[in-house]
CSV table of C-alpha atoms and ligand atoms in Angstrom, one decimal:
chain,number,residue,atom,x,y,z
A,30,UNK,CA,70.0,-178.6,-66.1
A,31,UNK,CA,68.8,-175.0,-66.0
A,32,UNK,CA,71.4,-172.0,-66.4
A,33,UNK,CA,70.3,-168.3,-65.2
A,34,UNK,CA,72.3,-165.5,-65.0
A,35,UNK,CA,71.6,-162.7,-62.2
A,36,UNK,CA,72.4,-159.0,-61.9
A,37,UNK,CA,73.1,-158.3,-58.4
A,38,UNK,CA,72.4,-154.5,-57.2
A,39,UNK,CA,73.2,-154.7,-53.5
A,40,UNK,CA,72.6,-150.6,-53.8
A,41,UNK,CA,72.8,-148.8,-50.3
A,42,UNK,CA,72.7,-149.1,-46.4
A,43,UNK,CA,71.1,-152.5,-45.4
A,44,UNK,CA,70.8,-153.2,-49.3
A,45,UNK,CA,73.9,-154.6,-49.1
A,46,UNK,CA,73.8,-156.8,-46.1
A,47,UNK,CA,70.3,-158.2,-47.1
A,48,UNK,CA,71.3,-159.1,-50.7
A,49,UNK,CA,74.5,-161.2,-49.2
A,50,UNK,CA,72.3,-163.2,-47.4
A,51,UNK,CA,69.8,-164.0,-50.1
A,52,UNK,CA,72.7,-164.9,-52.2
A,53,UNK,CA,74.0,-167.2,-49.9
A,54,UNK,CA,70.6,-169.0,-49.8
A,55,UNK,CA,70.3,-169.1,-53.6
A,56,UNK,CA,73.7,-170.8,-53.7
A,57,UNK,CA,72.7,-173.3,-51.1
A,58,UNK,CA,69.7,-174.2,-53.0
A,59,UNK,CA,71.6,-174.5,-56.0
A,60,UNK,CA,74.1,-176.8,-54.6
A,61,UNK,CA,71.4,-178.9,-53.2
A,62,UNK,CA,69.2,-179.0,-56.3
A,63,UNK,CA,71.5,-180.1,-58.9
A,64,UNK,CA,69.2,-178.8,-61.7
A,65,UNK,CA,69.5,-174.8,-61.2
A,66,UNK,CA,73.0,-173.2,-61.7
A,67,UNK,CA,73.2,-169.6,-61.5
A,68,UNK,CA,75.7,-167.0,-62.6
A,69,UNK,CA,75.9,-163.7,-61.1
A,70,UNK,CA,77.2,-160.1,-61.8
A,71,UNK,CA,77.4,-157.7,-59.4
A,72,UNK,CA,76.9,-153.8,-60.1
A,73,UNK,CA,77.9,-151.4,-57.5
A,74,UNK,CA,75.3,-148.6,-58.6
A,75,UNK,CA,74.0,-146.7,-55.6
A,76,UNK,CA,74.4,-143.6,-53.8
A,77,UNK,CA,78.0,-144.1,-53.2
A,78,UNK,CA,78.4,-144.5,-57.2
A,79,UNK,CA,76.5,-141.2,-57.4
A,80,UNK,CA,78.6,-139.3,-55.3
A,81,UNK,CA,81.8,-140.6,-57.6
A,82,UNK,CA,80.1,-140.0,-61.1
A,83,UNK,CA,77.4,-138.1,-60.6
A,84,UNK,CA,74.8,-140.5,-61.5
A,85,UNK,CA,73.2,-143.5,-60.0
A,86,UNK,CA,74.2,-146.1,-63.1
A,87,UNK,CA,76.5,-145.6,-66.1
A,88,UNK,CA,74.9,-144.3,-69.4
A,89,UNK,CA,74.7,-147.7,-71.1
A,90,UNK,CA,73.2,-149.4,-67.5
A,91,UNK,CA,69.9,-150.4,-68.8
A,92,UNK,CA,71.7,-152.0,-72.0
A,93,UNK,CA,74.2,-154.1,-69.5
A,94,UNK,CA,71.2,-155.2,-67.7
A,95,UNK,CA,68.9,-156.4,-70.4
A,96,UNK,CA,70.0,-159.8,-70.9
A,97,UNK,CA,70.1,-161.0,-67.5
A,98,UNK,CA,67.4,-163.6,-66.5
A,99,UNK,CA,66.6,-161.7,-63.3
A,100,UNK,CA,67.7,-158.5,-61.4
A,101,UNK,CA,68.2,-158.9,-57.4
A,102,UNK,CA,68.1,-155.7,-55.8
A,103,UNK,CA,68.9,-154.3,-51.9
A,104,UNK,CA,67.7,-151.2,-51.9
A,105,UNK,CA,68.6,-147.5,-53.0
A,106,UNK,CA,68.8,-144.0,-51.2
A,107,UNK,CA,70.9,-142.3,-48.5
A,108,UNK,CA,70.9,-139.2,-46.9
A,109,UNK,CA,72.9,-136.8,-48.9
A,110,UNK,CA,71.2,-137.7,-52.0
A,111,UNK,CA,67.6,-136.5,-52.5
A,112,UNK,CA,65.5,-139.6,-52.8
A,113,UNK,CA,63.6,-138.5,-56.0
A,114,UNK,CA,67.6,-138.5,-57.7
A,115,UNK,CA,68.3,-142.1,-56.3
A,116,UNK,CA,64.7,-143.3,-57.2
A,117,UNK,CA,64.7,-141.8,-61.0
A,118,UNK,CA,68.1,-142.4,-61.8
A,119,UNK,CA,68.1,-146.4,-61.1
A,120,UNK,CA,64.8,-148.1,-59.8
A,121,UNK,CA,62.4,-146.5,-62.0
A,122,UNK,CA,64.3,-146.9,-65.2
A,123,UNK,CA,64.5,-150.1,-64.5
A,124,UNK,CA,61.0,-151.1,-64.0
A,125,UNK,CA,59.7,-148.6,-66.8
A,126,UNK,CA,62.6,-149.9,-69.5
A,127,UNK,CA,62.3,-153.2,-68.8
A,128,UNK,CA,58.0,-153.4,-68.7
A,129,UNK,CA,58.0,-154.5,-64.9
A,130,UNK,CA,54.5,-153.2,-64.8
A,131,UNK,CA,53.2,-155.6,-62.1
A,132,UNK,CA,54.7,-155.5,-59.0
A,133,UNK,CA,53.8,-158.2,-57.0
A,134,UNK,CA,53.5,-158.0,-53.3
A,135,UNK,CA,52.1,-160.9,-51.2
A,136,UNK,CA,50.4,-160.4,-47.7
A,137,UNK,CA,50.9,-163.2,-46.0
A,138,UNK,CA,51.5,-164.2,-42.5
A,139,UNK,CA,54.0,-166.9,-42.0
A,140,UNK,CA,53.8,-169.2,-39.3
A,141,UNK,CA,56.1,-168.1,-36.4
A,142,UNK,CA,54.7,-164.3,-36.7
A,143,UNK,CA,52.2,-162.8,-34.7
A,144,UNK,CA,50.2,-160.6,-36.6
A,145,UNK,CA,49.8,-157.1,-34.3
A,146,UNK,CA,45.9,-157.7,-35.7
A,147,UNK,CA,44.5,-159.7,-32.5
A,148,UNK,CA,43.1,-162.7,-33.1
A,149,UNK,CA,44.0,-163.1,-36.9
A,150,UNK,CA,45.7,-166.0,-38.1
A,151,UNK,CA,47.8,-167.4,-41.2
A,152,UNK,CA,44.1,-168.1,-42.6
A,153,UNK,CA,42.9,-165.0,-42.5
A,154,UNK,CA,46.2,-163.0,-43.4
A,155,UNK,CA,47.1,-164.6,-46.9
A,156,UNK,CA,46.3,-162.5,-49.8
A,157,UNK,CA,48.4,-160.7,-52.6
A,158,UNK,CA,48.5,-157.3,-53.8
A,159,UNK,CA,49.0,-156.0,-57.4
A,160,UNK,CA,50.4,-152.6,-57.9
A,161,UNK,CA,50.6,-151.1,-61.2
A,162,UNK,CA,54.1,-150.6,-61.7
A,163,UNK,CA,54.7,-148.3,-65.0
A,164,UNK,CA,52.1,-145.7,-65.0
A,165,UNK,CA,49.7,-143.8,-62.8
A,166,UNK,CA,50.4,-140.9,-60.3
A,167,UNK,CA,54.1,-141.5,-60.6
A,168,UNK,CA,54.6,-140.0,-63.8
A,169,UNK,CA,57.4,-137.1,-64.3
A,170,UNK,CA,54.8,-135.2,-66.4
A,171,UNK,CA,54.5,-132.1,-64.6
A,172,UNK,CA,56.4,-129.1,-63.7
A,173,UNK,CA,57.1,-126.3,-61.4
A,174,UNK,CA,57.2,-122.6,-62.0
A,175,UNK,CA,57.3,-119.3,-60.2
A,176,UNK,CA,59.9,-120.3,-58.1
A,177,UNK,CA,61.3,-118.4,-55.3
A,178,UNK,CA,58.1,-116.0,-55.9
A,179,UNK,CA,54.8,-115.9,-54.0
A,180,UNK,CA,53.2,-117.4,-57.1
A,181,UNK,CA,55.4,-120.5,-56.9
A,182,UNK,CA,53.6,-123.3,-58.0
A,183,UNK,CA,54.0,-127.1,-58.9
A,184,UNK,CA,51.8,-129.7,-61.3
A,185,UNK,CA,52.5,-133.5,-61.2
A,186,UNK,CA,49.8,-135.1,-63.6
A,187,UNK,CA,48.8,-138.6,-63.5
A,188,UNK,CA,48.8,-140.9,-66.4
A,189,UNK,CA,45.9,-143.9,-66.7
A,190,UNK,CA,46.2,-145.6,-70.2
A,191,UNK,CA,43.9,-148.0,-71.6
A,192,UNK,CA,47.0,-150.6,-72.4
A,193,UNK,CA,48.7,-149.8,-69.0
A,194,UNK,CA,45.0,-150.3,-67.2
A,195,UNK,CA,43.8,-153.4,-68.7
A,196,UNK,CA,46.9,-155.1,-68.7
A,197,UNK,CA,47.4,-154.9,-64.8
A,198,UNK,CA,44.0,-155.9,-64.3
A,199,UNK,CA,43.9,-158.6,-66.6
A,200,UNK,CA,47.4,-160.0,-64.6
A,201,UNK,CA,44.8,-159.5,-61.6
A,202,UNK,CA,42.1,-161.5,-62.8
A,203,UNK,CA,44.2,-164.0,-64.0
A,204,UNK,CA,45.8,-164.6,-60.8
A,205,UNK,CA,42.5,-165.2,-59.0
A,206,UNK,CA,41.3,-167.2,-61.4
A,207,UNK,CA,44.1,-169.4,-61.2
A,208,UNK,CA,45.8,-169.0,-57.5
A,209,UNK,CA,42.8,-167.1,-55.8
A,210,UNK,CA,41.4,-168.8,-52.7
A,211,UNK,CA,38.2,-166.7,-53.2
A,212,UNK,CA,38.6,-165.9,-56.9
A,213,UNK,CA,38.0,-162.4,-56.3
A,214,UNK,CA,39.4,-159.3,-57.2
A,215,UNK,CA,39.5,-156.0,-55.3
A,216,UNK,CA,40.2,-152.9,-56.8
A,217,UNK,CA,41.4,-150.2,-55.0
A,218,UNK,CA,39.7,-146.7,-56.3
A,219,UNK,CA,39.0,-143.2,-55.3
A,220,UNK,CA,36.2,-142.0,-58.0
A,221,UNK,CA,34.5,-140.0,-55.9
A,222,UNK,CA,37.4,-137.8,-55.4
A,223,UNK,CA,39.8,-138.4,-58.3
A,224,UNK,CA,37.3,-137.7,-61.1
A,225,UNK,CA,38.7,-138.6,-64.2
A,226,UNK,CA,41.6,-140.9,-64.1
A,227,UNK,CA,39.6,-143.3,-61.4
A,228,UNK,CA,36.2,-143.6,-62.6
A,229,UNK,CA,38.4,-144.6,-65.9
A,230,UNK,CA,39.8,-147.4,-63.7
A,231,UNK,CA,36.8,-148.7,-62.2
A,232,UNK,CA,35.0,-149.0,-65.9
A,233,UNK,CA,37.8,-150.9,-67.2
A,234,UNK,CA,37.6,-153.5,-63.7
A,235,UNK,CA,34.0,-153.9,-65.1
A,236,UNK,CA,35.1,-154.2,-68.6
A,237,UNK,CA,37.7,-157.0,-67.8
A,238,UNK,CA,35.7,-158.7,-65.3
A,239,UNK,CA,33.5,-159.6,-68.0
A,240,UNK,CA,36.4,-161.8,-69.4
A,241,UNK,CA,36.5,-163.7,-66.6
A,242,UNK,CA,32.9,-164.9,-65.8
A,243,UNK,CA,34.2,-167.2,-62.6
A,244,UNK,CA,35.9,-164.2,-61.2
A,245,UNK,CA,33.8,-161.7,-58.9
A,246,UNK,CA,35.1,-158.2,-58.1
A,247,UNK,CA,34.2,-155.0,-56.4
A,248,UNK,CA,36.0,-151.6,-56.3
A,249,UNK,CA,36.6,-150.0,-52.6
A,250,UNK,CA,37.7,-146.4,-51.8
A,251,UNK,CA,41.4,-146.4,-50.8
A,252,UNK,CA,40.5,-145.2,-47.7
A,253,UNK,CA,38.1,-147.8,-46.9
A,254,UNK,CA,40.5,-150.3,-48.5
A,255,UNK,CA,43.2,-149.4,-46.2
A,256,UNK,CA,40.6,-149.4,-43.2
A,257,UNK,CA,39.6,-152.9,-44.4
A,258,UNK,CA,43.2,-154.2,-44.3
A,259,UNK,CA,42.9,-153.9,-40.5
A,260,UNK,CA,39.4,-155.1,-39.6
A,261,UNK,CA,38.8,-157.3,-42.3
A,262,UNK,CA,41.7,-158.7,-44.3
A,263,UNK,CA,40.0,-162.0,-44.4
A,264,UNK,CA,37.9,-160.9,-47.3
A,265,UNK,CA,40.9,-160.0,-49.7
A,266,UNK,CA,42.4,-162.4,-52.4
A,267,UNK,CA,43.5,-160.4,-55.0
A,268,UNK,CA,44.1,-156.5,-54.4
A,269,UNK,CA,45.1,-154.7,-57.6
A,270,UNK,CA,45.7,-151.1,-57.4
A,271,UNK,CA,47.1,-148.0,-59.2
A,272,UNK,CA,51.1,-147.3,-58.3
A,273,UNK,CA,50.5,-144.7,-55.8
A,274,UNK,CA,47.9,-146.6,-53.9
A,275,UNK,CA,49.6,-149.9,-54.3
A,276,UNK,CA,52.6,-148.3,-52.6
A,277,UNK,CA,51.0,-147.0,-49.8
A,278,UNK,CA,48.7,-150.1,-49.4
A,279,UNK,CA,51.6,-152.4,-49.3
A,280,UNK,CA,53.5,-150.8,-46.5
A,281,UNK,CA,50.2,-151.2,-44.3
A,282,UNK,CA,49.8,-154.8,-46.0
A,283,UNK,CA,53.4,-155.6,-44.7
A,284,UNK,CA,52.8,-154.1,-40.9
A,285,UNK,CA,50.0,-156.3,-40.5
A,286,UNK,CA,52.2,-159.4,-41.3
A,287,UNK,CA,55.4,-158.5,-39.6
A,288,UNK,CA,56.8,-155.4,-40.8
A,289,UNK,CA,59.0,-154.1,-43.4
A,290,UNK,CA,61.6,-156.5,-42.2
A,291,UNK,CA,59.9,-159.6,-44.0
A,292,UNK,CA,57.9,-158.1,-47.0
A,293,UNK,CA,59.2,-158.9,-50.6
A,294,UNK,CA,58.2,-157.8,-53.9
A,295,UNK,CA,58.7,-158.8,-57.3
A,296,UNK,CA,58.5,-156.0,-60.3
A,297,UNK,CA,57.6,-158.3,-63.4
A,298,UNK,CA,57.6,-158.0,-66.8
A,299,UNK,CA,55.2,-161.0,-67.4
A,300,UNK,CA,56.2,-161.7,-71.3
A,301,UNK,CA,59.6,-162.2,-70.0
A,302,UNK,CA,61.1,-159.9,-72.9
A,303,UNK,CA,63.1,-158.5,-70.5
A,304,UNK,CA,64.4,-159.3,-67.1
A,305,UNK,CA,62.1,-159.1,-63.8
A,306,UNK,CA,63.4,-157.5,-60.7
A,307,UNK,CA,63.3,-158.7,-57.1
A,308,UNK,CA,63.6,-156.4,-54.2
A,309,UNK,CA,62.5,-156.2,-50.5
A,310,UNK,CA,59.6,-153.6,-50.1
A,311,UNK,CA,61.9,-152.0,-47.3
A,312,UNK,CA,64.5,-149.3,-48.4
A,313,UNK,CA,68.3,-148.5,-47.4
A,314,UNK,CA,67.2,-148.3,-43.7
A,315,UNK,CA,70.0,-145.5,-42.8
A,316,UNK,CA,68.9,-145.8,-38.8
A,317,UNK,CA,70.3,-149.2,-38.5
A,318,UNK,CA,72.7,-149.5,-41.5
A,319,UNK,CA,75.9,-150.9,-40.5
A,320,UNK,CA,74.5,-152.3,-37.1
A,321,UNK,CA,74.3,-156.0,-38.7
A,322,UNK,CA,70.7,-156.5,-37.6
A,323,UNK,CA,68.8,-155.8,-40.8
A,324,UNK,CA,66.1,-158.5,-41.4
A,325,UNK,CA,67.3,-160.4,-44.3
A,326,UNK,CA,63.9,-162.4,-44.5
A,327,UNK,CA,62.3,-160.2,-47.1
A,328,UNK,CA,65.4,-160.5,-49.4
A,329,UNK,CA,65.4,-164.2,-48.9
A,330,UNK,CA,61.5,-164.4,-49.6
A,331,UNK,CA,62.4,-162.3,-52.7
A,332,UNK,CA,64.8,-165.2,-53.8
A,333,UNK,CA,61.7,-167.4,-53.4
A,334,UNK,CA,59.9,-165.5,-55.7
A,335,UNK,CA,62.7,-165.1,-58.3
A,336,UNK,CA,62.7,-169.2,-58.2
A,337,UNK,CA,59.0,-169.3,-58.8
A,338,UNK,CA,59.3,-166.9,-61.7
A,339,UNK,CA,62.5,-168.8,-63.4
A,340,UNK,CA,60.3,-172.0,-63.5
A,341,UNK,CA,61.3,-173.6,-60.0
A,342,UNK,CA,58.3,-173.6,-57.7
A,343,UNK,CA,59.6,-176.4,-55.4
A,344,UNK,CA,62.8,-174.6,-54.8
A,345,UNK,CA,60.4,-171.6,-54.0
A,346,UNK,CA,58.1,-173.6,-51.8
A,347,UNK,CA,61.3,-174.7,-49.8
A,348,UNK,CA,62.8,-171.3,-49.1
A,349,UNK,CA,59.3,-170.4,-47.4
A,350,UNK,CA,59.1,-173.7,-45.6
A,351,UNK,CA,62.2,-173.3,-43.9
A,352,UNK,CA,61.6,-169.6,-43.4
A,353,UNK,CA,58.6,-170.5,-41.0
A,354,UNK,CA,60.5,-172.9,-39.3
A,355,UNK,CA,63.2,-170.5,-38.4
A,356,UNK,CA,60.6,-168.2,-37.5
A,357,UNK,CA,59.0,-170.7,-35.2
A,358,UNK,CA,62.4,-171.5,-33.4
A,359,UNK,CA,62.3,-167.6,-33.1
A,360,UNK,CA,65.9,-167.2,-34.7
A,361,UNK,CA,65.1,-163.6,-35.4
A,362,UNK,CA,66.7,-160.1,-35.7
A,363,UNK,CA,65.4,-157.5,-33.3
A,364,UNK,CA,62.6,-155.8,-35.4
A,365,UNK,CA,60.6,-159.4,-34.8
A,366,UNK,CA,61.8,-159.3,-31.1
A,367,UNK,CA,64.9,-161.5,-31.4
A,368,UNK,CA,68.6,-161.3,-31.1
A,369,UNK,CA,70.0,-162.8,-34.2
A,370,UNK,CA,72.1,-160.7,-36.4
A,371,UNK,CA,71.5,-160.6,-40.3
A,372,UNK,CA,74.2,-163.4,-40.8
A,373,UNK,CA,72.8,-165.2,-38.1
A,374,UNK,CA,69.6,-165.6,-39.7
A,375,UNK,CA,70.8,-166.0,-43.2
A,376,UNK,CA,73.0,-169.0,-41.8
A,377,UNK,CA,70.5,-170.7,-40.1
A,378,UNK,CA,68.2,-170.7,-43.1
A,379,UNK,CA,71.1,-172.2,-45.2
A,380,UNK,CA,71.8,-175.0,-42.7
A,381,UNK,CA,68.5,-175.8,-42.3
A,382,UNK,CA,67.9,-176.1,-46.4
A,383,UNK,CA,70.6,-178.3,-46.0
A,384,UNK,CA,69.5,-180.8,-43.3
A,385,UNK,CA,66.2,-180.7,-44.8
A,386,UNK,CA,67.0,-181.1,-48.4
A,387,UNK,CA,70.4,-182.1,-48.8
B,414,NAI,P1,63.0,-147.8,-44.6
B,414,NAI,O1,62.3,-149.1,-45.5
B,414,NAI,O2,64.4,-147.8,-45.3
B,414,NAI,O3,62.9,-147.9,-43.3
B,414,NAI,C1,61.7,-147.7,-42.3
B,414,NAI,C2,62.0,-148.1,-41.1
B,414,NAI,O4,61.9,-149.7,-40.9
B,414,NAI,C3,63.3,-148.0,-40.3
B,414,NAI,O5,63.2,-147.6,-39.4
B,414,NAI,C4,64.0,-149.2,-40.6
B,414,NAI,O6,65.0,-149.4,-39.7
B,414,NAI,C5,62.9,-150.4,-40.7
B,414,NAI,N1,63.3,-151.3,-41.5
B,414,NAI,C6,63.5,-151.8,-43.2
B,414,NAI,N2,63.8,-152.6,-43.4
B,414,NAI,C7,64.1,-153.2,-42.3
B,414,NAI,C8,65.3,-154.8,-42.3
B,414,NAI,N3,64.9,-155.2,-43.2
B,414,NAI,N4,65.3,-155.0,-40.9
B,414,NAI,C9,64.9,-154.3,-40.2
B,414,NAI,N5,64.2,-152.8,-40.2
B,414,NAI,C10,63.8,-152.7,-41.3
B,414,NAI,O7,62.6,-146.2,-45.3
B,414,NAI,P2,62.7,-145.0,-45.7
B,414,NAI,O8,63.4,-144.9,-44.0
B,414,NAI,O9,61.7,-144.3,-45.5
B,414,NAI,O10,63.7,-144.8,-46.4
B,414,NAI,C11,65.3,-144.8,-46.4
B,414,NAI,C12,65.9,-144.6,-47.6
B,414,NAI,O11,65.4,-145.9,-48.4
B,414,NAI,C13,65.5,-143.5,-48.4
B,414,NAI,O12,66.6,-143.1,-49.1
B,414,NAI,C14,64.4,-143.8,-49.3
B,414,NAI,O13,63.9,-143.4,-50.4
B,414,NAI,C15,65.0,-145.4,-49.9
B,414,NAI,N6,64.0,-146.6,-50.4
B,414,NAI,C16,64.4,-147.1,-51.1
B,414,NAI,C17,63.7,-148.1,-51.7
B,414,NAI,C18,64.2,-149.2,-52.6
B,414,NAI,O14,65.0,-148.7,-53.0
B,414,NAI,N7,63.2,-150.0,-53.2
B,414,NAI,C19,62.1,-148.2,-51.0
B,414,NAI,C20,61.8,-147.6,-49.8
B,414,NAI,C21,62.9,-146.4,-49.4
B,415,MG,MG1,57.0,-148.0,-50.5
């Protein structure tokens, strides 16, 4: 019996609803597969917590999280608290302190979903984006001067280190070698306009590629790459990108395979020295919060990624297959054109899992 302890941080808005459904699916899998047991500890860290305590989490928050096997997060952010406060107060410290330097974001068209790209099938839309998650453009190095005067100015620096770049590239080439359908790495760049960090990045793409003789690679400018996601997504296999480029590309990636309601992500510490964190790509969606119609599939897909990471690929696969069945039967929330509620989708997946595997 494998036992894992999970930290749940539902967060704000629809984060709370979708984590509830994800947990339901995890419980169902554990009841069916006698080989896994999970214990949960829930943390109420969120913008609501901020309103009460003046911080997104307590001072010893990271210390309290560090011994869990995984963290399952909904979303944080809510009107009233500036987004940079909620992000830098909770999410980014977790990603950074726990060296979750890999952000995995599958772009995979599940059966039962129609891509907005006419004529593209599940065969064409099946790749993974690896976003560098610890440095790059999202650095808090910089500052603001002369505020309130006509000389008002702001500077934000990018940080690209040899260590940071090499490890994310190596992860991408490894993945392409092991799982890639085409054994190809596409690296996002912008070395024409950004003339220090991006040529540095490109140089390491070449260098790391030399360690993988059976993997091919190319570097593509981010603007062209964005267009290729739409015009020829079938040429993608493993896409690797810096923090900002990966962030933007993966919302586009989500849009071509069914939207944010279904897009999962995993913040991975490959060394397993710290917990990894699993969270949907979407945010707290204040526009639909409290309405019971948030799509729980992104969050449920995250539970599959978590089980995979924890060494239970067969349970991970069962969740994806069941999601595909539910999609084909069209029991989906309004964002996918259906009428089901968040809870109904979660319950239906659990019922199906029970009849299939129970
Ligand atoms: P968002 O992802 O929350 O919403 C964008 C649009 O997608 C909205 O129209 C929303 O209704 C829809 N949507 C998102 N998830 C959905 C789901 N599961 N089912 C159905 N529809 C869904 O992004 P937005 O509006 O830019 O940000 C809202 C808040 O969330 C902000 O405070 C932002 O900082 C925060 N945020 C937090 C993230 C995180 O915690 N990882 C990631 C992105 C945003
Ligand atoms: Mg994003």
